Amino acid sequence: MLKQLIDYSLANRFLIIVAVTLMAGLGIRSALHLPIDAVPDLTNTQVTVITSAGSLPPIEVERQVTYPIEWAMAGLPDVQEVRSISKLGLSVITIVFTEGTDVYFANQQVNQRLPKASASLPAGYGPPILGPMTTALGEILQFEVRSDTRSPMELRTLLEWEVAPKLRQVDGVTEINVMGGFYKSFEVQPDPDELMNQDLTLEELYSRIEAANANTGGGYVIHHDEQRFIRGEALLTDVNDLKNIVLRRSDVGSPLLLSDVADVAITALPRQGAVSRDGRGEAVTGMVMMRIGENSRDVVNRAKARIAEVQSTLPRDVSL
């Protein structure tokens, strides 16, 4: 058999050369376009449902949030397993489908049940949302936002609002996980004695602040044959805007302002963890998550190119 193959190859040299050249070309093309990863991703088809539960303790999160959502997902086709984790203020449910189920079909089926799941939750919690279409092996690139002059809160704010949104636009990227630093917030600390003196409740104080933080529209007017739009701009942008919120007006004196009954300051929300790097102390980092089925090499190259573009738009004292 082997002798016949050799004789055939020698007798048809041109055909063999063409066949070998074609196979070599296909091999090179496959090597250039083959999806490459550090380790094979053998994760089965999974869909994650994430629900915020305020400040509920884990046992109440499981009872009031996790259980109702799990019941709402009952009866989905091709479901193999449903597992969940209930943490402080957070419910994470993972729905595992049978091997070979299309991931987009699975997401569609779960997404159709979300309105039903949301309706079964107590008021003030949720709504449940789908987690990113990625796996545990989708963490393909980690980067740090560094500055010698800015605080971790400032770096976290830059990462949340300037860097992460632009990286999410990269083809093949499904999410940017932000870690480290402090989440910026405006804190209002009412003075109980002043509230009693002014006959104000915490609920009234909250509603006044909420009502003052909104832009509105008033249609338009015709002025010199031109259409002029009417806008009411009242979005709160800094501490002074908060301090100057009018809680009550008086016909005989100055209006009662928020600063008269409360202290207002920029503070950080409580956190449960931190990030450090190379023994230098606190760090602010981002993790690029790859969409299921993408080529990690190509996505990493595109993400690095976008990081270089974003770097040129940041302040000079901030580096990625």
PDB file of C-alpha atoms in Angstrom:
ATOM      1  CA  MET A   1       0.000   0.000   0.000  1.00  0.00           C
ATOM      2  CA  LEU A   2       2.785   2.419   0.953  1.00  0.00           C
ATOM      3  CA  LYS A   3       4.750   1.524  -2.224  1.00  0.00           C
ATOM      4  CA  GLN A   4       1.682   2.251  -4.351  1.00  0.00           C
ATOM      5  CA  LEU A   5       1.248   5.651  -2.661  1.00  0.00           C
ATOM      6  CA  ILE A   6       4.891   6.536  -3.321  1.00  0.00           C
ATOM      7  CA  ASP A   7       4.655   5.405  -6.940  1.00  0.00           C
ATOM      8  CA  TYR A   8       1.467   7.467  -7.424  1.00  0.00           C
ATOM      9  CA  SER A   9       3.111  10.546  -5.907  1.00  0.00           C
ATOM     10  CA  LEU A  10       6.166  10.227  -8.153  1.00  0.00           C
ATOM     11  CA  ALA A  11       3.980   9.737 -11.207  1.00  0.00           C
ATOM     12  CA  ASN A  12       1.802  12.784 -10.380  1.00  0.00           C
ATOM     13  CA  ARG A  13       4.342  15.262  -9.069  1.00  0.00           C
ATOM     14  CA  PHE A  14       2.452  18.388 -10.137  1.00  0.00           C
ATOM     15  CA  LEU A  15      -0.800  17.243  -8.502  1.00  0.00           C
ATOM     16  CA  ILE A  16       0.994  16.392  -5.254  1.00  0.00           C
ATOM     17  CA  ILE A  17       2.813  19.759  -5.198  1.00  0.00           C
ATOM     18  CA  VAL A  18      -0.497  21.606  -5.671  1.00  0.00           C
ATOM     19  CA  ALA A  19      -2.183  19.540  -2.946  1.00  0.00           C
ATOM     20  CA  VAL A  20       0.673  20.087  -0.465  1.00  0.00           C
ATOM     21  CA  THR A  21       0.773  23.834  -1.228  1.00  0.00           C
ATOM     22  CA  LEU A  22      -2.988  24.075  -0.729  1.00  0.00           C
ATOM     23  CA  MET A  23      -2.815  22.207   2.590  1.00  0.00           C
ATOM     24  CA  ALA A  24       0.059  24.414   3.773  1.00  0.00           C
ATOM     25  CA  GLY A  25      -1.903  27.551   2.861  1.00  0.00           C
ATOM     26  CA  LEU A  26      -4.980  26.324   4.715  1.00  0.00           C
ATOM     27  CA  GLY A  27      -2.816  25.478   7.721  1.00  0.00           C
ATOM     28  CA  ILE A  28      -1.270  28.954   7.800  1.00  0.00           C
ATOM     29  CA  ARG A  29      -4.710  30.565   7.470  1.00  0.00           C
ATOM     30  CA  SER A  30      -6.088  28.430  10.313  1.00  0.00           C
ATOM     31  CA  ALA A  31      -3.115  29.300  12.521  1.00  0.00           C
ATOM     32  CA  LEU A  32      -3.716  33.020  11.960  1.00  0.00           C
ATOM     33  CA  HIS A  33      -7.482  32.925  12.563  1.00  0.00           C
ATOM     34  CA  LEU A  34      -7.828  30.079  15.056  1.00  0.00           C
ATOM     35  CA  PRO A  35      -9.281  31.263  18.402  1.00  0.00           C
ATOM     36  CA  ILE A  36      -6.432  31.183  20.910  1.00  0.00           C
ATOM     37  CA  ASP A  37      -6.754  31.141  24.677  1.00  0.00           C
ATOM     38  CA  ALA A  38      -4.444  30.418  27.586  1.00  0.00           C
ATOM     39  CA  VAL A  39      -6.462  27.318  28.481  1.00  0.00           C
ATOM     40  CA  PRO A  40      -9.429  25.697  26.710  1.00  0.00           C
ATOM     41  CA  ASP A  41     -12.762  27.120  27.850  1.00  0.00           C
ATOM     42  CA  LEU A  42     -14.897  24.078  28.647  1.00  0.00           C
ATOM     43  CA  THR A  43     -17.594  26.037  30.476  1.00  0.00           C
ATOM     44  CA  ASN A  44     -21.123  24.889  29.686  1.00  0.00           C
ATOM     45  CA  THR A  45     -23.884  27.287  28.673  1.00  0.00           C
ATOM     46  CA  GLN A  46     -24.724  29.518  31.628  1.00  0.00           C
ATOM     47  CA  VAL A  47     -26.850  32.608  32.201  1.00  0.00           C
ATOM     48  CA  THR A  48     -26.423  34.762  35.301  1.00  0.00           C
ATOM     49  CA  VAL A  49     -29.181  36.852  36.895  1.00  0.00           C
ATOM     50  CA  ILE A  50     -27.943  39.605  39.238  1.00  0.00           C
ATOM     51  CA  THR A  51     -30.247  41.484  41.608  1.00  0.00           C
ATOM     52  CA  SER A  52     -29.451  44.323  43.988  1.00  0.00           C
ATOM     53  CA  ALA A  53     -31.144  44.025  47.368  1.00  0.00           C
ATOM     54  CA  GLY A  54     -30.199  47.228  49.152  1.00  0.00           C
ATOM     55  CA  SER A  55     -28.830  46.515  52.624  1.00  0.00           C
ATOM     56  CA  LEU A  56     -30.632  43.224  53.295  1.00  0.00           C
ATOM     57  CA  PRO A  57     -28.600  40.576  55.170  1.00  0.00           C
ATOM     58  CA  PRO A  58     -27.848  37.321  53.294  1.00  0.00           C
ATOM     59  CA  ILE A  59     -30.652  35.283  54.880  1.00  0.00           C
ATOM     60  CA  GLU A  60     -33.260  37.893  53.908  1.00  0.00           C
ATOM     61  CA  VAL A  61     -31.769  38.234  50.423  1.00  0.00           C
ATOM     62  CA  GLU A  62     -32.220  34.495  49.968  1.00  0.00           C
ATOM     63  CA  ARG A  63     -35.771  34.533  51.319  1.00  0.00           C
ATOM     64  CA  GLN A  64     -37.134  37.694  49.666  1.00  0.00           C
ATOM     65  CA  VAL A  65     -35.101  37.926  46.445  1.00  0.00           C
ATOM     66  CA  THR A  66     -33.333  34.706  45.470  1.00  0.00           C
ATOM     67  CA  TYR A  67     -36.197  32.261  46.037  1.00  0.00           C
ATOM     68  CA  PRO A  68     -38.825  34.260  44.059  1.00  0.00           C
ATOM     69  CA  ILE A  69     -36.469  34.629  41.085  1.00  0.00           C
ATOM     70  CA  GLU A  70     -35.587  30.928  41.129  1.00  0.00           C
ATOM     71  CA  TRP A  71     -39.283  30.050  41.114  1.00  0.00           C
ATOM     72  CA  ALA A  72     -39.868  32.442  38.213  1.00  0.00           C
ATOM     73  CA  MET A  73     -37.206  30.604  36.193  1.00  0.00           C
ATOM     74  CA  ALA A  74     -38.774  27.185  36.776  1.00  0.00           C
ATOM     75  CA  GLY A  75     -39.815  25.347  33.628  1.00  0.00           C
ATOM     76  CA  LEU A  76     -37.294  26.867  31.221  1.00  0.00           C
ATOM     77  CA  PRO A  77     -36.375  24.455  28.401  1.00  0.00           C
ATOM     78  CA  ASP A  78     -33.048  22.587  28.499  1.00  0.00           C
ATOM     79  CA  VAL A  79     -32.190  23.729  32.035  1.00  0.00           C
ATOM     80  CA  GLN A  80     -29.795  21.353  33.762  1.00  0.00           C
ATOM     81  CA  GLU A  81     -29.149  23.124  37.055  1.00  0.00           C
ATOM     82  CA  VAL A  82     -29.990  26.305  38.962  1.00  0.00           C
ATOM     83  CA  ARG A  83     -27.654  27.506  41.704  1.00  0.00           C
ATOM     84  CA  SER A  84     -27.457  30.757  43.625  1.00  0.00           C
ATOM     85  CA  ILE A  85     -25.392  32.854  46.015  1.00  0.00           C
ATOM     86  CA  SER A  86     -27.039  35.298  48.422  1.00  0.00           C
ATOM     87  CA  LYS A  87     -24.736  37.966  49.846  1.00  0.00           C
ATOM     88  CA  LEU A  88     -25.207  41.192  51.741  1.00  0.00           C
ATOM     89  CA  GLY A  89     -27.433  43.254  49.446  1.00  0.00           C
ATOM     90  CA  LEU A  90     -26.813  41.049  46.392  1.00  0.00           C
ATOM     91  CA  SER A  91     -28.356  37.963  44.799  1.00  0.00           C
ATOM     92  CA  VAL A  92     -26.547  36.053  42.038  1.00  0.00           C
ATOM     93  CA  ILE A  93     -28.370  33.176  40.327  1.00  0.00           C
ATOM     94  CA  THR A  94     -26.635  30.966  37.753  1.00  0.00           C
ATOM     95  CA  ILE A  95     -28.842  28.981  35.368  1.00  0.00           C
ATOM     96  CA  VAL A  96     -26.959  26.121  33.684  1.00  0.00           C
ATOM     97  CA  PHE A  97     -28.305  24.755  30.396  1.00  0.00           C
ATOM     98  CA  THR A  98     -27.582  21.394  28.778  1.00  0.00           C
ATOM     99  CA  GLU A  99     -24.441  21.039  26.694  1.00  0.00           C
ATOM    100  CA  GLY A 100     -24.819  22.439  23.185  1.00  0.00           C
ATOM    101  CA  THR A 101     -27.592  24.930  23.968  1.00  0.00           C
ATOM    102  CA  ASP A 102     -27.072  28.156  22.045  1.00  0.00           C
ATOM    103  CA  VAL A 103     -26.023  30.877  24.488  1.00  0.00           C
ATOM    104  CA  TYR A 104     -28.165  33.526  22.780  1.00  0.00           C
ATOM    105  CA  PHE A 105     -31.213  31.243  22.943  1.00  0.00           C
ATOM    106  CA  ALA A 106     -30.540  30.670  26.642  1.00  0.00           C
ATOM    107  CA  ASN A 107     -30.244  34.408  27.327  1.00  0.00           C
ATOM    108  CA  GLN A 108     -33.470  35.056  25.425  1.00  0.00           C
ATOM    109  CA  GLN A 109     -35.380  32.468  27.462  1.00  0.00           C
ATOM    110  CA  VAL A 110     -34.165  33.887  30.771  1.00  0.00           C
ATOM    111  CA  ASN A 111     -34.766  37.472  29.654  1.00  0.00           C
ATOM    112  CA  GLN A 112     -38.413  36.665  28.908  1.00  0.00           C
ATOM    113  CA  ARG A 113     -38.893  35.591  32.536  1.00  0.00           C
ATOM    114  CA  LEU A 114     -37.302  38.699  34.084  1.00  0.00           C
ATOM    115  CA  PRO A 115     -40.524  40.811  34.134  1.00  0.00           C
ATOM    116  CA  LYS A 116     -42.291  38.001  35.996  1.00  0.00           C
ATOM    117  CA  ALA A 117     -39.376  37.691  38.406  1.00  0.00           C
ATOM    118  CA  SER A 118     -39.268  41.450  38.988  1.00  0.00           C
ATOM    119  CA  ALA A 119     -42.994  41.566  39.771  1.00  0.00           C
ATOM    120  CA  SER A 120     -42.537  38.947  42.506  1.00  0.00           C
ATOM    121  CA  LEU A 121     -39.948  40.987  44.437  1.00  0.00           C
ATOM    122  CA  PRO A 122     -40.773  43.320  47.344  1.00  0.00           C
ATOM    123  CA  ALA A 123     -40.888  47.021  46.522  1.00  0.00           C
ATOM    124  CA  GLY A 124     -37.517  48.733  46.551  1.00  0.00           C
ATOM    125  CA  TYR A 125     -35.419  45.739  45.460  1.00  0.00           C
ATOM    126  CA  GLY A 126     -34.141  44.881  42.011  1.00  0.00           C
ATOM    127  CA  PRO A 127     -34.849  44.831  39.197  1.00  0.00           C
ATOM    128  CA  PRO A 128     -33.066  41.590  38.249  1.00  0.00           C
ATOM    129  CA  ILE A 129     -30.728  41.964  35.271  1.00  0.00           C
ATOM    130  CA  LEU A 130     -28.762  39.558  33.093  1.00  0.00           C
ATOM    131  CA  GLY A 131     -25.084  39.201  33.852  1.00  0.00           C
ATOM    132  CA  PRO A 132     -22.456  39.703  31.131  1.00  0.00           C
ATOM    133  CA  MET A 133     -22.150  37.039  28.432  1.00  0.00           C
ATOM    134  CA  THR A 134     -18.802  35.712  29.590  1.00  0.00           C
ATOM    135  CA  THR A 135     -17.275  32.885  31.613  1.00  0.00           C
ATOM    136  CA  ALA A 136     -14.749  32.563  34.410  1.00  0.00           C
ATOM    137  CA  LEU A 137     -12.061  32.326  31.715  1.00  0.00           C
ATOM    138  CA  GLY A 138     -13.219  35.544  30.046  1.00  0.00           C
ATOM    139  CA  GLU A 139     -10.892  37.733  32.130  1.00  0.00           C
ATOM    140  CA  ILE A 140      -8.389  38.517  29.383  1.00  0.00           C
ATOM    141  CA  LEU A 141      -6.763  41.822  30.346  1.00  0.00           C
ATOM    142  CA  GLN A 142      -6.218  43.701  33.592  1.00  0.00           C
ATOM    143  CA  PHE A 143      -4.989  47.285  33.796  1.00  0.00           C
ATOM    144  CA  GLU A 144      -4.374  49.904  36.474  1.00  0.00           C
ATOM    145  CA  VAL A 145      -5.300  53.584  36.604  1.00  0.00           C
ATOM    146  CA  ARG A 146      -2.316  55.268  38.266  1.00  0.00           C
ATOM    147  CA  SER A 147      -1.538  58.780  39.450  1.00  0.00           C
ATOM    148  CA  ASP A 148       0.843  60.242  42.032  1.00  0.00           C
ATOM    149  CA  THR A 149      -1.329  63.298  42.674  1.00  0.00           C
ATOM    150  CA  ARG A 150      -4.915  62.015  42.697  1.00  0.00           C
ATOM    151  CA  SER A 151      -6.831  60.147  45.380  1.00  0.00           C
ATOM    152  CA  PRO A 152      -8.233  56.616  44.922  1.00  0.00           C
ATOM    153  CA  MET A 153     -11.722  58.160  44.772  1.00  0.00           C
ATOM    154  CA  GLU A 154     -10.749  60.435  41.872  1.00  0.00           C
ATOM    155  CA  LEU A 155      -9.105  57.542  40.022  1.00  0.00           C
ATOM    156  CA  ARG A 156     -12.164  55.350  40.548  1.00  0.00           C
ATOM    157  CA  THR A 157     -14.403  58.125  39.188  1.00  0.00           C
ATOM    158  CA  LEU A 158     -12.189  58.505  36.102  1.00  0.00           C
ATOM    159  CA  LEU A 159     -12.263  54.767  35.499  1.00  0.00           C
ATOM    160  CA  GLU A 160     -16.044  54.527  35.931  1.00  0.00           C
ATOM    161  CA  TRP A 161     -16.970  57.498  33.718  1.00  0.00           C
ATOM    162  CA  GLU A 162     -14.097  58.040  31.274  1.00  0.00           C
ATOM    163  CA  VAL A 163     -12.223  54.783  30.680  1.00  0.00           C
ATOM    164  CA  ALA A 164     -14.687  51.902  31.132  1.00  0.00           C
ATOM    165  CA  PRO A 165     -17.456  53.236  28.807  1.00  0.00           C
ATOM    166  CA  LYS A 166     -14.973  53.570  25.924  1.00  0.00           C
ATOM    167  CA  LEU A 167     -13.512  50.103  26.477  1.00  0.00           C
ATOM    168  CA  ARG A 168     -16.998  48.556  26.487  1.00  0.00           C
ATOM    169  CA  GLN A 169     -17.342  49.693  22.855  1.00  0.00           C
ATOM    170  CA  VAL A 170     -14.487  47.402  21.744  1.00  0.00           C
ATOM    171  CA  ASP A 171     -15.686  44.517  19.582  1.00  0.00           C
ATOM    172  CA  GLY A 172     -15.614  41.302  21.618  1.00  0.00           C
ATOM    173  CA  VAL A 173     -15.717  43.013  25.030  1.00  0.00           C
ATOM    174  CA  THR A 174     -18.833  42.362  27.083  1.00  0.00           C
ATOM    175  CA  GLU A 175     -18.012  44.118  30.381  1.00  0.00           C
ATOM    176  CA  ILE A 176     -15.371  46.079  32.286  1.00  0.00           C
ATOM    177  CA  ASN A 177     -15.173  45.159  35.961  1.00  0.00           C
ATOM    178  CA  VAL A 178     -14.023  48.085  38.108  1.00  0.00           C
ATOM    179  CA  MET A 179     -12.146  47.269  41.316  1.00  0.00           C
ATOM    180  CA  GLY A 180     -10.435  49.261  44.031  1.00  0.00           C
ATOM    181  CA  GLY A 181     -10.683  52.881  45.057  1.00  0.00           C
ATOM    182  CA  PHE A 182     -13.734  54.515  46.591  1.00  0.00           C
ATOM    183  CA  TYR A 183     -17.128  55.134  44.993  1.00  0.00           C
ATOM    184  CA  LYS A 184     -17.883  58.854  45.151  1.00  0.00           C
ATOM    185  CA  SER A 185     -21.124  59.930  46.819  1.00  0.00           C
ATOM    186  CA  PHE A 186     -22.778  63.042  48.218  1.00  0.00           C
ATOM    187  CA  GLU A 187     -23.618  62.516  51.879  1.00  0.00           C
ATOM    188  CA  VAL A 188     -26.322  64.424  53.744  1.00  0.00           C
ATOM    189  CA  GLN A 189     -26.185  64.167  57.551  1.00  0.00           C
ATOM    190  CA  PRO A 190     -29.327  65.742  59.056  1.00  0.00           C
ATOM    191  CA  ASP A 191     -29.239  67.384  62.466  1.00  0.00           C
ATOM    192  CA  PRO A 192     -32.113  65.791  64.474  1.00  0.00           C
ATOM    193  CA  ASP A 193     -32.522  68.854  66.676  1.00  0.00           C
ATOM    194  CA  GLU A 194     -32.796  71.200  63.694  1.00  0.00           C
ATOM    195  CA  LEU A 195     -35.295  68.894  62.004  1.00  0.00           C
ATOM    196  CA  MET A 196     -37.472  68.974  65.120  1.00  0.00           C
ATOM    197  CA  ASN A 197     -37.205  72.752  65.362  1.00  0.00           C
ATOM    198  CA  GLN A 198     -38.272  73.126  61.732  1.00  0.00           C
ATOM    199  CA  ASP A 199     -40.963  70.433  62.017  1.00  0.00           C
ATOM    200  CA  LEU A 200     -39.410  68.341  59.227  1.00  0.00           C
ATOM    201  CA  THR A 201     -39.241  64.557  58.928  1.00  0.00           C
ATOM    202  CA  LEU A 202     -36.549  62.487  57.226  1.00  0.00           C
ATOM    203  CA  GLU A 203     -39.075  61.407  54.603  1.00  0.00           C
ATOM    204  CA  GLU A 204     -39.890  65.041  53.769  1.00  0.00           C
ATOM    205  CA  LEU A 205     -36.186  65.871  53.601  1.00  0.00           C
ATOM    206  CA  TYR A 206     -35.558  62.990  51.211  1.00  0.00           C
ATOM    207  CA  SER A 207     -38.479  63.925  48.961  1.00  0.00           C
ATOM    208  CA  ARG A 208     -37.328  67.586  48.740  1.00  0.00           C
ATOM    209  CA  ILE A 209     -33.822  66.531  47.719  1.00  0.00           C
ATOM    210  CA  GLU A 210     -35.173  64.083  45.147  1.00  0.00           C
ATOM    211  CA  ALA A 211     -37.564  66.659  43.680  1.00  0.00           C
ATOM    212  CA  ALA A 212     -34.782  69.241  43.358  1.00  0.00           C
ATOM    213  CA  ASN A 213     -32.529  66.921  41.340  1.00  0.00           C
ATOM    214  CA  ALA A 214     -34.185  66.934  37.906  1.00  0.00           C
ATOM    215  CA  ASN A 215     -34.227  68.783  34.596  1.00  0.00           C
ATOM    216  CA  THR A 216     -37.584  69.593  33.031  1.00  0.00           C
ATOM    217  CA  GLY A 217     -38.956  70.855  29.742  1.00  0.00           C
ATOM    218  CA  GLY A 218     -41.591  73.509  29.158  1.00  0.00           C
ATOM    219  CA  GLY A 219     -42.226  73.167  25.444  1.00  0.00           C
ATOM    220  CA  TYR A 220     -41.265  76.179  23.333  1.00  0.00           C
ATOM    221  CA  VAL A 221     -42.180  79.785  22.522  1.00  0.00           C
ATOM    222  CA  ILE A 222     -42.014  81.776  19.295  1.00  0.00           C
ATOM    223  CA  HIS A 223     -39.609  84.706  19.574  1.00  0.00           C
ATOM    224  CA  HIS A 224     -38.795  86.838  16.486  1.00  0.00           C
ATOM    225  CA  ASP A 225     -40.161  84.091  14.237  1.00  0.00           C
ATOM    226  CA  GLU A 226     -37.847  81.567  15.869  1.00  0.00           C
ATOM    227  CA  GLN A 227     -38.687  78.553  17.970  1.00  0.00           C
ATOM    228  CA  ARG A 228     -37.045  78.829  21.408  1.00  0.00           C
ATOM    229  CA  PHE A 229     -37.091  75.795  23.695  1.00  0.00           C
ATOM    230  CA  ILE A 230     -37.884  76.214  27.380  1.00  0.00           C
ATOM    231  CA  ARG A 231     -35.726  74.223  29.785  1.00  0.00           C
ATOM    232  CA  GLY A 232     -35.537  73.958  33.524  1.00  0.00           C
ATOM    233  CA  GLU A 233     -32.036  72.920  34.623  1.00  0.00           C
ATOM    234  CA  ALA A 234     -31.807  71.707  38.200  1.00  0.00           C
ATOM    235  CA  LEU A 235     -29.549  68.645  38.205  1.00  0.00           C
ATOM    236  CA  LEU A 236     -27.271  68.643  41.222  1.00  0.00           C
ATOM    237  CA  THR A 237     -23.604  68.756  40.266  1.00  0.00           C
ATOM    238  CA  ASP A 238     -21.683  69.639  43.428  1.00  0.00           C
ATOM    239  CA  VAL A 239     -21.928  70.122  47.175  1.00  0.00           C
ATOM    240  CA  ASN A 240     -23.017  73.756  46.885  1.00  0.00           C
ATOM    241  CA  ASP A 241     -26.014  72.765  44.758  1.00  0.00           C
ATOM    242  CA  LEU A 242     -27.075  70.385  47.520  1.00  0.00           C
ATOM    243  CA  LYS A 243     -26.555  72.923  50.273  1.00  0.00           C
ATOM    244  CA  ASN A 244     -28.697  75.504  48.464  1.00  0.00           C
ATOM    245  CA  ILE A 245     -31.752  73.278  48.006  1.00  0.00           C
ATOM    246  CA  VAL A 246     -34.770  75.202  49.283  1.00  0.00           C
ATOM    247  CA  LEU A 247     -36.763  73.156  51.772  1.00  0.00           C
ATOM    248  CA  ARG A 248     -39.307  75.821  52.686  1.00  0.00           C
ATOM    249  CA  ARG A 249     -40.008  79.400  51.628  1.00  0.00           C
ATOM    250  CA  SER A 250     -41.088  82.210  53.927  1.00  0.00           C
ATOM    251  CA  ASP A 251     -42.909  85.457  53.155  1.00  0.00           C
ATOM    252  CA  VAL A 252     -41.166  87.314  55.965  1.00  0.00           C
ATOM    253  CA  GLY A 253     -37.636  85.915  56.045  1.00  0.00           C
ATOM    254  CA  SER A 254     -34.973  83.918  54.275  1.00  0.00           C
ATOM    255  CA  PRO A 255     -35.883  80.511  52.819  1.00  0.00           C
ATOM    256  CA  LEU A 256     -34.950  77.390  54.744  1.00  0.00           C
ATOM    257  CA  LEU A 257     -32.033  75.680  52.976  1.00  0.00           C
ATOM    258  CA  LEU A 258     -30.717  72.150  53.286  1.00  0.00           C
ATOM    259  CA  SER A 259     -27.490  73.505  54.781  1.00  0.00           C
ATOM    260  CA  ASP A 260     -29.554  74.942  57.661  1.00  0.00           C
ATOM    261  CA  VAL A 261     -30.634  71.503  58.881  1.00  0.00           C
ATOM    262  CA  ALA A 262     -27.904  69.142  57.625  1.00  0.00           C
ATOM    263  CA  ASP A 263     -24.200  68.804  56.900  1.00  0.00           C
ATOM    264  CA  VAL A 264     -23.403  68.049  53.244  1.00  0.00           C
ATOM    265  CA  ALA A 265     -20.086  66.590  52.094  1.00  0.00           C
ATOM    266  CA  ILE A 266     -18.466  64.397  49.444  1.00  0.00           C
ATOM    267  CA  THR A 267     -17.694  60.995  50.959  1.00  0.00           C
ATOM    268  CA  ALA A 268     -17.075  57.410  49.887  1.00  0.00           C
ATOM    269  CA  LEU A 269     -19.646  54.642  50.027  1.00  0.00           C
ATOM    270  CA  PRO A 270     -18.806  51.763  52.401  1.00  0.00           C
ATOM    271  CA  ARG A 271     -16.908  48.983  50.667  1.00  0.00           C
ATOM    272  CA  GLN A 272     -16.152  45.325  51.370  1.00  0.00           C
ATOM    273  CA  GLY A 273     -12.721  44.976  49.760  1.00  0.00           C
ATOM    274  CA  ALA A 274      -9.716  46.720  48.261  1.00  0.00           C
ATOM    275  CA  VAL A 275      -7.029  46.162  45.621  1.00  0.00           C
ATOM    276  CA  SER A 276      -3.258  46.385  46.023  1.00  0.00           C
ATOM    277  CA  ARG A 277      -0.454  45.868  43.522  1.00  0.00           C
ATOM    278  CA  ASP A 278       3.252  45.065  43.872  1.00  0.00           C
ATOM    279  CA  GLY A 279       3.254  46.025  47.539  1.00  0.00           C
ATOM    280  CA  ARG A 280       2.642  49.695  46.702  1.00  0.00           C
ATOM    281  CA  GLY A 281      -0.606  49.888  48.625  1.00  0.00           C
ATOM    282  CA  GLU A 282      -4.019  50.868  47.284  1.00  0.00           C
ATOM    283  CA  ALA A 283      -4.636  50.510  43.540  1.00  0.00           C
ATOM    284  CA  VAL A 284      -7.542  51.126  41.155  1.00  0.00           C
ATOM    285  CA  THR A 285      -7.836  48.496  38.423  1.00  0.00           C
ATOM    286  CA  GLY A 286     -10.107  47.405  35.613  1.00  0.00           C
ATOM    287  CA  MET A 287     -10.704  43.921  34.219  1.00  0.00           C
ATOM    288  CA  VAL A 288     -11.641  43.430  30.561  1.00  0.00           C
ATOM    289  CA  MET A 289     -14.197  40.625  30.153  1.00  0.00           C
ATOM    290  CA  MET A 290     -14.396  38.869  26.777  1.00  0.00           C
ATOM    291  CA  ARG A 291     -17.675  37.821  25.175  1.00  0.00           C
ATOM    292  CA  ILE A 292     -18.266  34.083  24.843  1.00  0.00           C
ATOM    293  CA  GLY A 293     -16.864  32.584  21.634  1.00  0.00           C
ATOM    294  CA  GLU A 294     -14.474  35.426  20.764  1.00  0.00           C
ATOM    295  CA  ASN A 295     -10.781  35.134  19.912  1.00  0.00           C
ATOM    296  CA  SER A 296      -8.942  36.306  23.020  1.00  0.00           C
ATOM    297  CA  ARG A 297      -5.807  37.295  21.083  1.00  0.00           C
ATOM    298  CA  ASP A 298      -7.731  39.599  18.763  1.00  0.00           C
ATOM    299  CA  VAL A 299      -9.842  41.072  21.571  1.00  0.00           C
ATOM    300  CA  VAL A 300      -6.749  41.755  23.702  1.00  0.00           C
ATOM    301  CA  ASN A 301      -5.051  43.530  20.793  1.00  0.00           C
ATOM    302  CA  ARG A 302      -8.135  45.669  20.163  1.00  0.00           C
ATOM    303  CA  ALA A 303      -8.485  46.461  23.871  1.00  0.00           C
ATOM    304  CA  LYS A 304      -4.821  47.495  24.138  1.00  0.00           C
ATOM    305  CA  ALA A 305      -5.205  49.750  21.101  1.00  0.00           C
ATOM    306  CA  ARG A 306      -8.274  51.387  22.652  1.00  0.00           C
ATOM    307  CA  ILE A 307      -6.440  51.861  25.972  1.00  0.00           C
ATOM    308  CA  ALA A 308      -3.726  53.743  24.086  1.00  0.00           C
ATOM    309  CA  GLU A 309      -6.416  55.956  22.519  1.00  0.00           C
ATOM    310  CA  VAL A 310      -8.095  56.604  25.875  1.00  0.00           C
ATOM    311  CA  GLN A 311      -4.752  57.481  27.464  1.00  0.00           C
ATOM    312  CA  SER A 312      -4.431  60.500  25.170  1.00  0.00           C
ATOM    313  CA  THR A 313      -7.747  61.907  26.476  1.00  0.00           C
ATOM    314  CA  LEU A 314      -6.919  61.625  30.190  1.00  0.00           C
ATOM    315  CA  PRO A 315      -5.232  64.273  32.357  1.00  0.00           C
ATOM    316  CA  ARG A 316      -1.443  64.300  32.079  1.00  0.00           C
ATOM    317  CA  ASP A 317      -0.942  63.061  35.628  1.00  0.00           C
ATOM    318  CA  VAL A 318      -3.022  59.906  35.017  1.00  0.00           C
ATOM    319  CA  SER A 319      -1.658  56.823  33.252  1.00  0.00           C
ATOM    320  CA  LEU A 320      -3.084  53.442  32.282  1.00  0.00           C
TER     321      LEU A 320
END
